[in-house]
Amino acid sequence: MDRNRAIISRMPGRECAYYAQGHCIYEERLNPGFQTGFRCVVLTRWEDEYDQFLDQAEVFQLDDETAGRIWDKRFRKLAEGPLQCQEFTSGGDVAVVNCIHLLDDVCVLRLPACQGMCRRFKSR
């Protein structure tokens, strides 16, 4: 074999700053929140519930204090109920959701799979 030729093969990106659980977080770091498909479905549902609540509070002309008390009760029920996510795996850093796949407000499993060393590789 020619000593000047090397075989280049893909390798796991574990040492890349954009690597998380076998997925690439580059796109999310480049433009956070742009790809709504990456968002955690639980957090997205909670945000939708909150938006609906704000609309109701406005219709009923609730003052901030009353609305706050009502939302606190509703949110406790949401947080204590089933999270309605098939990929939920307990053990994360965020106390309310506590899923190991949650990174900020993104589900790591929804990000593109890491294909190994790439042109975007950035050492940790």
Phi, psi and omega in degrees: 000140180293126182293340182274350180258133178241148176270124180256126178227157178291148178223159179301144182273021186310331181268005179272141179293342181261011183265133176211115176050041179082009181235158181260123181260012183305308183301321180291322179290326180294317183216079185304131176084351183295314179274094183296339178293344178277343187297150175293127183294329179292311180296322178297318178297316179297320178296319178298317178299318181294317178300318177297319179298316179300320177298317179294317180298324179290317179300318181273003177051048179284142175285164186301319182295314179295314179300319179299316179297316181296316181296321178304315179295314180298318183293322177302318178296317178299312185292329181276341181281180178295142185280350175053052175219124182292334182268000183303128175225116184298147174126014181277181182271340182270116188301321186289314181268319174055043179251135181291344181270356182276125177231109190059248176242020185249143172270116182304325182294342180271351178281160179298145177294144177286128181266005183104198182304131180219177183293343180268001183307129179226122182297143181296000000 
